[in-house]
Structures are given as C-alpha cells and as structure tokens.
Coordinates of C-alpha atoms and ligand atoms in Angstrom, one line a residue:
X1 CA 28.3 -125.8 -19.5
X2 CA 30.3 -128.9 -20.4
X3 CA 31.2 -128.4 -24.0
X4 CA 33.0 -131.8 -24.3
X5 CA 29.8 -133.5 -23.3
X6 CA 27.9 -131.4 -25.8
X7 CA 30.3 -132.4 -28.6
X8 CA 30.1 -136.1 -27.6
X9 CA 26.3 -136.2 -27.5
X10 CA 25.9 -134.1 -30.6
X11 CA 28.0 -136.6 -32.5
X12 CA 25.4 -139.2 -31.7
X13 CA 22.8 -137.1 -33.5
X14 CA 24.8 -135.7 -36.4
X15 CA 23.4 -133.1 -38.8
X16 CA 23.3 -134.1 -42.5
X17 CA 25.8 -131.5 -43.9
X18 CA 24.1 -128.7 -45.8
X19 CA 20.6 -129.5 -44.7
X20 CA 18.6 -126.4 -43.7
X21 CA 15.1 -126.4 -42.2
X22 CA 13.0 -123.6 -40.8
X23 CA 11.0 -123.3 -37.6
X24 CA 7.7 -122.6 -39.4
X25 CA 4.0 -122.2 -38.4
X26 CA 4.0 -125.6 -36.8
X27 CA 7.6 -125.9 -35.7
X28 CA 9.9 -128.2 -37.8
X29 CA 8.4 -130.6 -40.2
X30 CA 10.2 -133.0 -42.5
X31 CA 10.9 -136.6 -43.4
X32 CA 11.6 -138.4 -40.1
X33 CA 15.1 -139.5 -41.1
X34 CA 16.2 -135.9 -41.5
X35 CA 15.1 -134.9 -38.0
X36 CA 17.4 -136.6 -35.4
X37 CA 19.8 -133.7 -35.0
X38 CA 16.8 -131.3 -34.9
X39 CA 15.3 -133.2 -32.0
X40 CA 18.5 -133.2 -30.1
X41 CA 18.9 -129.5 -30.6
X42 CA 15.3 -128.8 -29.7
X43 CA 16.1 -130.6 -26.4
X44 CA 18.9 -128.1 -26.0
X45 CA 16.7 -125.2 -26.8
X46 CA 14.0 -126.3 -24.5
X47 CA 16.4 -126.5 -21.6
X48 CA 17.7 -123.0 -22.5
X49 CA 14.2 -121.6 -22.8
X50 CA 13.2 -123.1 -19.5
X51 CA 16.2 -121.4 -17.8
X52 CA 15.3 -118.1 -19.5
X53 CA 11.7 -118.2 -18.4
X54 CA 12.2 -119.9 -15.0
X55 CA 9.4 -122.3 -16.0
X56 CA 8.6 -125.7 -17.5
X57 CA 8.7 -125.9 -21.3
X58 CA 7.1 -128.5 -23.5
X59 CA 8.5 -130.4 -26.5
X60 CA 6.0 -132.3 -28.7
X61 CA 7.2 -134.7 -31.3
X62 CA 4.5 -134.9 -34.0
X63 CA 3.8 -134.0 -37.6
X64 CA 0.1 -133.8 -37.0
X65 CA -1.9 -134.5 -40.2
X66 CA 1.2 -135.1 -42.4
X67 CA 2.0 -138.6 -43.7
X68 CA 3.3 -141.2 -41.4
X69 CA 6.8 -141.1 -42.8
X70 CA 7.1 -137.4 -41.7
X71 CA 7.7 -136.1 -38.3
X72 CA 8.1 -132.8 -36.6
X73 CA 8.7 -131.0 -33.3
X74 CA 7.5 -127.9 -31.6
X75 CA 8.1 -126.2 -28.3
X76 CA 5.4 -125.1 -25.9
X77 CA 5.8 -122.0 -23.8
X78 CA 5.0 -121.8 -20.0
X79 CA 1.2 -121.1 -20.2
X80 CA 0.7 -123.7 -22.9
X81 CA 1.0 -121.3 -25.8
X82 CA 3.2 -121.7 -28.9
X83 CA 6.8 -120.8 -28.6
X84 CA 7.3 -117.0 -28.5
X85 CA 8.2 -115.7 -32.0
X86 CA 11.4 -114.2 -30.7
X87 CA 12.7 -117.7 -30.1
X88 CA 11.7 -119.2 -33.4
X89 CA 14.8 -117.6 -34.9
X90 CA 17.0 -119.3 -32.3
X91 CA 15.3 -122.6 -33.1
X92 CA 16.1 -122.2 -36.8
X93 CA 19.7 -121.1 -36.1
X94 CA 20.3 -124.1 -33.7
X95 CA 18.8 -126.6 -36.1
X96 CA 20.9 -125.4 -39.0
X97 CA 24.2 -125.0 -37.2
X98 CA 26.8 -127.4 -38.6
X99 CA 28.1 -129.8 -35.9
X100 CA 31.3 -127.8 -35.3
X101 CA 29.3 -124.6 -34.9
X102 CA 27.0 -125.9 -32.3
X103 CA 28.9 -124.7 -29.2
X104 CA 29.2 -121.2 -30.6
X105 CA 25.4 -120.9 -31.4
X106 CA 24.5 -122.2 -28.0
X107 CA 26.7 -119.6 -26.4
X108 CA 25.3 -116.9 -28.6
X109 CA 21.7 -117.8 -27.7
X110 CA 22.6 -117.8 -24.0
X111 CA 24.0 -114.3 -24.3
X112 CA 21.3 -112.8 -26.5
X113 CA 18.5 -114.2 -24.4
X114 CA 20.2 -113.7 -21.1
X115 CA 19.9 -117.3 -20.1
X116 CA 21.0 -117.9 -16.5
X117 CA 23.1 -121.1 -16.6
X118 CA 22.7 -121.7 -12.9
X119 CA 18.9 -122.0 -13.0
X120 CA 17.1 -125.3 -13.1
X121 CA 15.7 -126.4 -16.4
X122 CA 12.5 -128.5 -16.6
X123 CA 11.0 -129.9 -19.8
X124 CA 7.8 -132.0 -20.5
X125 CA 8.0 -134.3 -23.5
X126 CA 5.2 -135.9 -25.5
X127 CA 4.9 -137.8 -28.8
X128 CA 2.4 -139.0 -31.3
X129 CA 2.0 -142.6 -32.5
X130 CA 4.4 -142.4 -35.5
X131 CA 6.9 -145.3 -35.7
X132 CA 9.7 -142.8 -35.7
X133 CA 8.5 -140.7 -32.7
X134 CA 9.9 -142.8 -29.9
X135 CA 13.5 -142.7 -31.1
X136 CA 13.2 -139.0 -32.0
X137 CA 11.9 -138.1 -28.5
X138 CA 14.9 -140.0 -27.1
X139 CA 17.1 -137.5 -29.0
X140 CA 15.2 -134.6 -27.4
X141 CA 15.9 -136.2 -24.0
X142 CA 19.6 -136.4 -24.8
X143 CA 19.6 -132.7 -25.6
X144 CA 17.9 -131.7 -22.4
X145 CA 20.1 -134.0 -20.3
X146 CA 23.4 -132.8 -21.7
X147 CA 22.6 -129.3 -20.5
X148 CA 21.7 -130.7 -17.1
X149 CA 17.9 -130.2 -17.4
X150 CA 15.2 -132.3 -15.7
X151 CA 12.5 -133.8 -17.9
X152 CA 9.3 -135.7 -17.6
X153 CA 8.4 -137.9 -20.5
X154 CA 4.6 -138.3 -20.9
X155 CA 5.1 -140.7 -23.8
X156 CA 2.1 -141.0 -26.0
X157 CA -0.2 -138.0 -25.6
X158 CA -2.2 -135.7 -27.9
X159 CA -0.6 -132.4 -28.6
X160 CA -3.3 -130.5 -26.6
X161 CA -2.8 -132.8 -23.7
X162 CA 0.9 -131.8 -23.5
X163 CA 0.0 -128.1 -23.8
X164 CA -2.4 -128.7 -20.9
X165 CA 0.2 -130.4 -18.7
X166 CA 2.7 -127.5 -19.2
X167 CA 0.1 -124.9 -18.3
X168 CA -1.0 -126.9 -15.2
X169 CA 2.6 -127.3 -14.1
X170 CA 3.4 -123.6 -14.4
X171 CA 0.3 -122.3 -12.8
X172 CA 0.7 -124.4 -9.6
X173 CA -2.3 -126.5 -10.3
X174 CA -4.7 -123.6 -10.8
X175 CA -5.5 -124.9 -14.2
X176 CA -5.7 -128.5 -13.1
X177 CA -3.4 -131.4 -12.3
X178 CA -0.5 -132.1 -14.7
X179 CA -1.5 -135.7 -15.2
X180 CA -3.6 -137.6 -17.8
X181 CA -5.9 -138.6 -15.0
X182 CA -6.3 -134.9 -14.0
X183 CA -7.1 -134.0 -17.6
X184 CA -9.7 -136.7 -17.9
X185 CA -11.3 -135.9 -14.6
X186 CA -11.5 -132.2 -15.2
X187 CA -13.1 -132.7 -18.6
X188 CA -15.5 -135.5 -17.7
X189 CA -16.7 -133.7 -14.5
X190 CA -17.6 -130.6 -16.5
X191 CA -19.1 -132.6 -19.3
X192 CA -21.2 -134.8 -17.0
X193 CA -22.7 -131.8 -15.3
X194 CA -23.6 -130.2 -18.6
X195 CA -25.1 -133.4 -20.0
X196 CA -27.1 -134.0 -16.8
X197 CA -28.9 -130.7 -17.5
X198 CA -29.8 -131.6 -21.0
X199 CA -31.1 -135.1 -20.0
X200 CA -33.5 -133.5 -17.5
X201 CA -34.9 -131.7 -20.6
X202 CA -35.7 -135.0 -22.1
X203 CA -32.8 -135.6 -24.5
X204 CA -32.2 -139.2 -25.5
X205 CA -28.8 -140.9 -25.6
X206 CA -26.3 -139.4 -28.0
X207 CA -24.3 -141.4 -30.5
X208 CA -21.2 -140.3 -32.3
X209 CA -18.8 -142.0 -34.7
X210 CA -15.3 -140.8 -34.5
X211 CA -12.6 -141.2 -37.1
X212 CA -9.3 -141.0 -35.2
X213 CA -7.0 -140.8 -38.3
X214 CA -5.3 -144.0 -37.1
X215 CA -3.6 -141.8 -34.5
X216 CA -3.2 -140.9 -30.9
X217 CA -6.9 -139.8 -30.5
X218 CA -8.0 -143.5 -30.5
X219 CA -5.7 -144.4 -27.6
X220 CA -6.7 -141.4 -25.5
X221 CA -10.4 -141.9 -26.1
X222 CA -10.0 -145.5 -25.0
X223 CA -8.3 -144.3 -21.8
X224 CA -11.0 -141.9 -21.2
X225 CA -13.8 -144.4 -21.6
X226 CA -14.2 -145.2 -17.9
X227 CA -14.7 -141.5 -17.2
X228 CA -17.3 -141.0 -19.9
X229 CA -20.9 -140.5 -18.9
X230 CA -23.0 -143.3 -20.2
X231 CA -25.3 -140.9 -21.9
X232 CA -22.9 -140.4 -24.8
X233 CA -21.9 -143.4 -26.8
X234 CA -18.9 -143.0 -29.0
X235 CA -17.7 -145.5 -31.6
X236 CA -14.1 -145.2 -32.6
X237 CA -13.0 -145.9 -36.2
X238 CA -9.5 -145.8 -37.7
X239 CA -7.8 -146.6 -34.4
X240 CA -4.4 -147.3 -35.9
X241 CA -4.5 -151.1 -35.5
X242 CA -5.0 -151.7 -39.3
X243 CA -4.0 -148.8 -41.4
X244 CA -1.4 -146.1 -41.6
X245 CA -1.7 -142.8 -39.8
X246 CA -3.6 -140.1 -41.7
X247 CA -4.0 -142.4 -44.7
X248 CA -7.2 -141.4 -46.5
X249 CA -8.7 -140.3 -43.2
X250 CA -8.6 -137.7 -40.5
X251 CA -9.8 -134.1 -40.2
X252 CA -7.4 -132.7 -42.8
X253 CA -8.3 -135.3 -45.4
X254 CA -12.1 -134.8 -44.8
X255 CA -11.8 -131.0 -45.0
X256 CA -9.6 -130.9 -48.1
X257 CA -11.4 -133.6 -50.1
X258 CA -14.9 -132.8 -48.7
X259 CA -15.6 -136.5 -48.5
X260 CA -15.9 -139.2 -45.8
X261 CA -12.7 -140.9 -44.5
X262 CA -11.9 -144.5 -45.5
X263 CA -12.9 -147.0 -42.9
X264 CA -16.0 -145.3 -41.4
X265 CA -19.3 -146.5 -42.7
X266 CA -21.9 -143.8 -42.5
X267 CA -25.6 -144.2 -42.4
X268 CA -27.9 -141.3 -43.4
X269 CA -28.1 -138.6 -40.7
X270 CA -25.6 -140.3 -38.4
X271 CA -23.4 -137.9 -36.5
X272 CA -19.7 -138.3 -37.4
X273 CA -16.5 -136.5 -36.7
X274 CA -12.8 -136.7 -37.5
X275 CA -9.7 -135.9 -35.4
X276 CA -6.4 -135.2 -37.1
X277 CA -3.2 -137.2 -36.4
X278 CA -2.3 -135.5 -33.1
X279 CA -5.9 -134.7 -32.1
X280 CA -5.8 -130.9 -32.1
X281 CA -8.3 -130.5 -34.9
X282 CA -11.8 -131.7 -35.4
X283 CA -14.5 -131.5 -38.1
X284 CA -18.0 -132.9 -38.1
X285 CA -20.0 -134.3 -41.0
X286 CA -23.0 -136.4 -42.0
X287 CA -24.7 -137.9 -45.0
X288 CA -28.2 -136.9 -45.8
X289 CA -31.0 -139.3 -47.0
X290 CA -30.1 -138.6 -50.6
X291 CA -26.5 -139.7 -49.9
X292 CA -25.0 -136.2 -50.1
X293 CA -22.1 -135.5 -47.8
X294 CA -22.2 -132.4 -45.6
X295 CA -19.1 -131.1 -43.9
X296 CA -19.4 -129.0 -40.7
X297 CA -16.0 -127.3 -40.5
X298 CA -14.2 -125.0 -38.0
X299 CA -16.3 -122.0 -39.2
X300 CA -19.5 -123.7 -38.3
X301 CA -18.1 -124.9 -35.0
X302 CA -17.1 -121.4 -34.1
X303 CA -20.7 -120.3 -35.1
X304 CA -22.4 -122.9 -32.9
X305 CA -20.2 -122.0 -29.9
X306 CA -20.7 -118.3 -30.4
X307 CA -24.5 -118.6 -30.5
X308 CA -24.5 -120.7 -27.4
X309 CA -22.1 -118.5 -25.4
X310 CA -23.8 -115.3 -26.4
X311 CA -27.1 -116.5 -25.2
X312 CA -25.7 -117.6 -21.9
X313 CA -23.9 -114.3 -21.4
X314 CA -27.2 -112.5 -22.1
X315 CA -29.0 -114.7 -19.6
X316 CA -26.4 -114.1 -17.0
X317 CA -27.0 -110.4 -17.5
X318 CA -23.3 -109.4 -17.9
X319 CA -21.9 -107.3 -20.7
X320 CA -18.7 -109.2 -21.4
X321 CA -16.8 -108.4 -24.5
X322 CA -17.0 -111.4 -26.9
X323 CA -15.5 -111.7 -30.3
X324 CA -14.7 -114.4 -33.0
X325 CA -11.3 -114.6 -34.6
X326 CA -10.9 -116.2 -38.0
X327 CA -8.4 -116.3 -40.9
X328 CA -8.8 -115.4 -44.5
X329 CA -9.8 -119.0 -45.2
X330 CA -13.0 -118.7 -43.2
X331 CA -15.9 -119.0 -45.6
X332 CA -17.4 -115.6 -46.3
X333 CA -20.8 -116.9 -45.5
X334 CA -19.7 -117.7 -41.9
X335 CA -18.3 -114.3 -41.4
X336 CA -21.5 -112.7 -42.7
X337 CA -23.7 -114.9 -40.5
X338 CA -21.6 -114.2 -37.4
X339 CA -21.7 -110.4 -37.9
X340 CA -25.2 -109.9 -39.2
X341 CA -27.2 -112.7 -37.5
X342 CA -25.3 -113.7 -34.4
X343 CA -24.2 -110.0 -34.1
X344 CA -20.7 -110.7 -32.7
X345 CA -17.6 -108.8 -33.9
X346 CA -15.3 -110.9 -36.2
X347 CA -11.6 -110.3 -36.6
X348 CA -9.4 -111.7 -39.3
X349 CA -5.7 -112.6 -38.6
X350 CA -2.9 -114.4 -40.4
X351 CA -2.9 -118.2 -40.7
X352 CA -1.4 -120.1 -37.8
X353 CA -2.7 -120.9 -34.3
X354 CA -0.4 -118.4 -32.6
X355 CA -1.9 -115.4 -34.4
X356 CA -5.5 -116.5 -33.6
X357 CA -4.7 -117.2 -30.0
X358 CA -3.0 -113.9 -29.6
X359 CA -5.9 -111.9 -31.0
X360 CA -8.5 -113.9 -29.0
X361 CA -6.7 -112.9 -25.8
X362 CA -7.9 -109.3 -26.2
X363 CA -11.4 -110.2 -25.3
X364 CA -13.3 -111.4 -22.2
X365 CA -14.5 -114.3 -24.3
X366 CA -12.4 -114.9 -27.5
X367 CA -13.6 -117.7 -29.8
X368 CA -11.1 -118.7 -32.4
X369 CA -11.3 -121.4 -35.1
X370 CA -9.5 -122.0 -38.3
X371 CA -11.7 -123.5 -41.1
X372 CA -9.6 -126.6 -40.9
X373 CA -11.0 -127.4 -37.4
X374 CA -8.4 -126.1 -35.1
X375 CA -9.8 -123.8 -32.4
X376 CA -10.8 -123.1 -28.8
X377 CA -12.3 -120.4 -26.6
X378 CA -10.3 -118.1 -24.3
X379 CA -11.8 -116.5 -21.2
X380 CA -10.1 -113.6 -19.6
X381 CA -9.2 -114.0 -15.9
X382 CA -11.7 -111.2 -15.1
X383 CA -14.5 -112.9 -17.1
X384 CA -13.7 -116.2 -15.4
X385 CA -13.8 -114.7 -11.9
X386 CA -17.2 -113.0 -12.6
X387 CA -18.7 -116.2 -14.0
X388 CA -17.5 -118.3 -11.1
X389 CA -18.7 -115.8 -8.5
X390 CA -22.2 -115.6 -10.1
X391 CA -22.4 -119.3 -10.3
X392 CA -21.8 -119.5 -6.5
X393 CA -23.6 -116.4 -5.2
X394 CA -26.2 -115.0 -7.6
X395 CA -29.6 -114.9 -6.1
X396 CA -31.6 -114.8 -9.3
X397 CA -32.0 -118.5 -10.3
X398 CA -32.0 -118.0 -14.1
X399 CA -28.8 -115.9 -13.9
X400 CA -27.1 -118.4 -11.6
X401 CA -28.0 -121.3 -13.7
X402 CA -26.5 -119.6 -16.8
X403 CA -23.4 -118.8 -14.9
X404 CA -23.1 -122.5 -13.8
X405 CA -23.3 -123.7 -17.4
X406 CA -20.6 -121.1 -18.4
X407 CA -18.5 -122.3 -15.5
X408 CA -18.6 -125.9 -16.8
X409 CA -17.8 -124.6 -20.3
X410 CA -14.7 -122.9 -18.9
X411 CA -13.6 -126.2 -17.4
X412 CA -14.5 -128.3 -20.4
X413 CA -12.6 -126.1 -22.9
X414 CA -8.9 -126.6 -23.2
X415 CA -7.9 -122.9 -23.3
X416 CA -4.2 -123.6 -24.1
X417 CA -4.8 -124.7 -27.7
X418 CA -7.3 -126.4 -30.0
X419 CA -8.2 -129.9 -28.6
X420 CA -10.2 -132.4 -30.6
X421 CA -11.4 -134.3 -27.5
X422 CA -12.3 -131.2 -25.6
X423 CA -13.9 -129.5 -28.6
X424 CA -15.9 -132.7 -29.3
X425 CA -17.3 -132.7 -25.7
X426 CA -18.1 -129.0 -26.0
X427 CA -20.0 -129.5 -29.2
X428 CA -21.9 -132.6 -27.9
X429 CA -22.8 -130.7 -24.8
X430 CA -24.1 -127.7 -26.7
X431 CA -26.1 -129.8 -29.2
X432 CA -27.6 -131.7 -26.3
X433 CA -28.5 -128.6 -24.3
X434 CA -29.9 -126.8 -27.3
X435 CA -31.6 -130.0 -28.6
X436 CA -30.1 -129.5 -32.0
X437 CA -29.4 -132.2 -34.6
X438 CA -26.4 -132.0 -36.9
X439 CA -28.7 -131.2 -39.8
X440 CA -30.2 -128.2 -37.9
X441 CA -26.7 -127.0 -37.0
X442 CA -25.5 -127.4 -40.6
X443 CA -28.6 -125.4 -41.8
X444 CA -27.6 -122.2 -39.9
X445 CA -26.1 -120.9 -43.1
X446 CA -24.9 -122.2 -46.4
X447 CA -21.2 -122.0 -47.3
X448 CA -20.3 -119.9 -50.4
X449 CA -18.8 -122.1 -53.1
X450 CA -15.0 -122.0 -52.7
X451 CA -11.9 -123.6 -54.1
X452 CA -8.4 -124.0 -52.6
X453 CA -5.5 -124.7 -55.0
X454 CA -1.8 -125.3 -54.6
X455 CA 0.6 -123.8 -57.0
X456 CA 4.3 -124.8 -57.4
X457 CA 6.5 -121.8 -58.0
X458 CA 10.3 -121.3 -58.2
X459 CA 10.4 -119.2 -55.0
X460 CA 7.3 -118.8 -52.9
X461 CA 8.9 -116.1 -50.8
X462 CA 8.6 -113.5 -53.6
X463 CA 5.0 -113.3 -52.5
X464 CA 4.6 -111.0 -49.6
X465 CA 1.1 -110.2 -48.1
X466 CA -0.6 -107.7 -45.9
X467 CA -4.1 -107.2 -44.4
X468 CA -4.2 -110.7 -42.7
X469 CA -2.8 -112.3 -45.9
X470 CA -5.8 -111.0 -48.0
X471 CA -3.7 -108.7 -50.2
X472 CA -0.4 -109.3 -52.0
X473 CA 2.1 -106.5 -51.8
X474 CA 4.8 -108.2 -53.9
X475 CA 5.5 -109.1 -56.7
X476 CA 4.5 -105.8 -58.2
X477 CA 1.3 -106.0 -60.3
X478 CA 0.0 -109.3 -58.8
X479 CA -2.7 -107.8 -56.6
X480 CA -3.9 -105.6 -59.5
X481 CA -4.3 -108.8 -61.6
X482 CA -6.2 -110.5 -58.8
X483 CA -8.5 -107.5 -58.3
X484 CA -9.3 -107.5 -62.0
X485 CA -10.1 -111.2 -62.0
X486 CA -12.3 -111.0 -58.9
X487 CA -14.3 -108.2 -60.5
X488 CA -15.4 -110.7 -63.2
X489 CA -17.4 -112.8 -60.8
X490 CA -20.4 -112.2 -58.4
X491 CA -20.0 -112.5 -54.6
X492 CA -16.4 -113.2 -55.2
X493 CA -13.1 -112.8 -53.4
X494 CA -9.6 -114.4 -53.8
X495 CA -6.2 -114.3 -52.3
X496 CA -2.8 -115.9 -52.5
X497 CA -0.2 -116.6 -49.8
X498 CA 2.9 -118.6 -49.5
X499 CA 2.4 -121.8 -47.4
X500 CA 4.1 -121.8 -44.0
X501 CA 4.4 -125.6 -44.1
X502 CA 5.0 -126.7 -47.7
X503 CA 7.1 -125.3 -50.6
X504 CA 4.0 -124.0 -52.5
X505 CA 1.7 -121.1 -52.8
X506 CA -1.9 -121.4 -51.9
X507 CA -4.7 -119.9 -53.9
X508 CA -8.2 -119.4 -52.4
X509 CA -11.3 -118.2 -54.2
X510 CA -15.0 -117.8 -53.5
X511 CA -17.8 -117.0 -55.9
X512 CA -21.5 -117.3 -56.4
X513 CA -21.3 -120.8 -58.0
X514 CA -18.9 -123.7 -57.7
X515 CA -18.0 -123.3 -61.4
X516 CA -17.2 -119.7 -60.9
X517 CA -15.1 -120.3 -57.7
X518 CA -13.2 -123.0 -59.6
X519 CA -12.6 -120.7 -62.6
X520 CA -11.6 -117.8 -60.5
X521 CA -9.1 -120.0 -58.5
X522 CA -7.7 -121.3 -61.7
X523 CA -7.3 -117.9 -63.2
X524 CA -5.6 -116.5 -60.1
X525 CA -3.2 -119.4 -60.0
X526 CA -2.1 -118.6 -63.6
X527 CA -1.4 -115.0 -62.4
X528 CA 0.9 -116.3 -59.7
X529 CA 3.4 -118.0 -62.1
Ligands
16G601 C1 -0.1 -125.3 -39.4 C2 -0.8 -124.5 -38.4 C3 -2.2 -124.4 -38.7 C4 -2.4 -123.7 -40.1 C5 -1.5 -124.5 -41.1 C6 -1.4 -123.7 -42.4 C7 -0.3 -124.5 -36.0 C8 -0.2 -125.3 -34.7 N1 -0.7 -125.1 -37.1 O1 -0.5 -126.6 -39.5 O2 -2.9 -123.6 -37.8 O3 -3.7 -123.7 -40.5 O4 -0.2 -124.6 -40.6 O5 -0.6 -124.3 -43.3 O6 -0.1 -123.2 -36.0 P1 0.0 -123.5 -44.5 O7 0.8 -122.3 -44.1 O8 0.7 -124.6 -45.2 O9 -1.3 -123.1 -45.3
ZN602 ZN1 -2.7 -131.4 -35.6

C-alpha cells in the first residue's frame, strides 16, 4: 500500500477536525458539506471490503427521503444486501479518524479483517440526483483508486438498481445482467407476461399517477418507458424539473403527514403512488368521492402480496413455508388481519431493512415491509427451484399455471432490497390479476388509530430497548410508566425507541380512537423526558 499517495489524496478531502459521525441504520447521513472526507474514506473501505470478500462491493451516494441539502453514503455487500454489521464499526472508525490517523486505522482494519492486499478490488458506484452527489461520488472514486481498486460508475441510478447490479455481478449473471438494460428487460418481461394473463380475463387498461419526489425515480421511469407494456399507463409527477427533491412530496412525506404530495392533482378514486428520493420505498393512496384521503402503506402492501402468494402456493399444491416480517411500527390491525384472516405467521424485528431482510431469509417465501413502504419478498433457492421446475414440467394445468405466475413474480421482485419500481409493478400485476380496485384493497382492514411523535432529549442513548424495540429496559422505571399509561386506554399499545437516523426519540401509540392514540402518545412522550 502506498501511504504517501494515501496522504496526498486524503489531503484533498480533509476531515473537519473534531467532527464525528456514525454509520447508522442507513449508512452515514449529514449535511452534504460535511461528507467529503466520509466519501473518500468509504471508497477506501469499499476497496478493502472487496478484497476481504473477493467480490464486487457497491457504494451508493444518497440521503433517500432527507432534504436536498443532505447527503449520505452506504455500502452494499456482495449479494446486494446491506453492509455486514461487523464492518459498520470499521466504517465509523475510518470516517472519524483525524487525517494523521488515517494510515494507522487502514492498517488496523486490514489486520483485523484479514484483508489480502494482493487481491483485486472491484467497486460499483451509484448516486441520486442531489446537486452534491456528483462531486461526492468523485471523492468515493478517489478512495477506491488510491488503494488500486477498479470501479464502475453507474452514475445516476436508484438505490435498488445498484443493489441489483452488485448481486448480478457476483452471481455470474444468474440473477440477471448487471446493466440498466438488463434490469429493465428482466422486469418488463415478467410484468408483461403477468399483465397478459389479466387482460385475457377482461381487465381494462390500468392508469397510475406516480409522484417521484423530484428524484431519480422520474428519470428511471422515463428510461423504462420503451419497455413498458402499453396496457399500463403511468403519469409521472414531481419529476425534479421544477421543485426541490423531497420537498412536500415523496413517500415519506405522504406517510408521515397522511396527505397527498404537492404537485399531484388527484381526482376521486384515481390510483396514485409516491416513491421516495432514491426510489426504494413506495406508498399508494387515493381520494374518495367525499374528498377523504386514504393511505395504503407498507403494511397493506405486505397484506396484498401475502394474500396473492398464499393463494398461488395453495393452487400449486406445495407446502412452502411462508411468513411476513414487520417492525413494531406495523399497524396492529395489519398484524391481526395477517394472522387471523390470511393465516400467515408474522414476525416482528427491529427497525431497519437489514433486520427485516435477515429474518425473511429464514423462510421459503419471506415477505417483509416496513410501514413506511420499504419492502420486498425473498424466495429461498429451494423454493425457487421447485417453482421453476413445476412451471416447466407439471402435468396438471392449474398447478402449472400457478407455478408460472409465481415464476414471473420471482423475476419481477427485486429480491436484493425494497425497490419502488419493482414493487409498483408487482402491485399493479396483482391488482390486475385479482381484478381489485384500490378501494377494495384498502377495505381489507381498517388501521387502528395511531400517532407517531418525535421527542428531543439530552441523550437518546439512555433509552435501551428489547423485544424488537417494543419494551424499554433503560432508563429504570420508564417501561413501568408506559405500561401504566397504556392500561388507561382500550385496544392500546405504545413504545419508545431512539431513532437510528436523527438525534431524537420516537414515540408510537395506538388506541381505539384517534383522540386516545394522540393522548397516549403525548403522555408517553412526557414520560420520556
Ligand atoms: C432508515 C432505514 C429504514 C428505517 C428508518 C428508521 C434502511 C435502508 N433504512 O431509513 O428502514 O425505517 O431508517 O429511521 O435500513 P429511525 O431509526 O430514525 O426511526
Ligand atoms: Zn429511500
């Protein structure tokens, strides 16, 4: 390793003295001006990780749904998953090393992680549409290059597209071609075959209005247009040509404020959806004839997909193990509906995609969604093989047809991570095949009234939780107070957890009425101080 070069390059991306940041749930996130050194160092780390794994690693420059002035970076592991937790610590150390300590930290990581310096390093890079992203991704490239790594810069891509590329590259094309064209072709082929089936059952043309949060989703939908089957007409809003990224729009805005985004005019009963800034989340919604807004969030998306897949698996005549994975934020009504009506086991894990993904891998068919609209479906290798074989060879026509639909679903779903474009096509295909309107989908169950609050505290780390973040173990006495408050209300539950992305504590409450949910959340937030 050429430490003189490292020093020289690192001086081009100096660290503001004293600044410390942490590799959190979604990598590093901060104001864009504070991130240049972090980017350079994540280039270094990606090259080291690539050598350690003997595989291509991804680096995505994005701050997702956060304001345009922010930015962020996260690493993608060989199969398209989030960076392994054991390396998050290295990421934090490297980002926080003062300039003169950098060489020492790099050497230390190489030793601890047994990085073979002579191995090739290969890194895929992508970025969102933030004005700061181009320059920041250049700093990533500097980091990779100074360690002698090779890189491929995909430029502007959605986060899930980069996850997909990394997975394709490391599985020698088994998952698809690591190109945008390969991605569009794979998705559109599967989608077209599914839609064809629904059209033969008399479905009319489908229309959908999409709010792209003024982000990358708009560009990528435009690229995909030529691949799109004519049966589905999408209209893109908030394409980034007029307004700022994520400003009063996007999936996070719609979910948090429970209202339509700016810039999308909605007529009664029209189908609408919103992507977030890097297109890894999606929520649906519509306005009824009385003008009321109805949100269809990640919980309801998981429910729709579960019903559909469960029916197909039954038709195919195979007993594959299927489960849904949620977090504590999933509305209690969705959990109850899934368990009691759909009759599928539900598991609750800690917030953050990596926890959901990990749990979902335990099943033949693992469906995971966060209420905020991030989610996907994972098929085990064994399940996939069974399905593909039945689709080809099964003599019973009904069983074979069910297997074929499932096979197309496997190809349509981005199994590496939640993907707004892929999820949207999955949902549209299911609605078309089942002949369901958004209103009928929405009516599957009614959400329990809920409230989510942010509380500013001196040190959020004093709150430690257990049981998938549903119970507080510290500070002493807090959980007892929450229990007592929850008892005052009917059909209620509440929990607190320190945010993994902001310097705040989040309070969540559900109860029998909106007034009671609001009151309970308020009372719990007072107990947190
Ligand atoms: C990040 C997570 C998201 C989670 C959110 C919670 C990933 C890729 N993203 O955005 O899944 O819902 O953090 O934020 O893991 P919080 O800890 O601030 O509540
Ligand atoms: Zn996102």
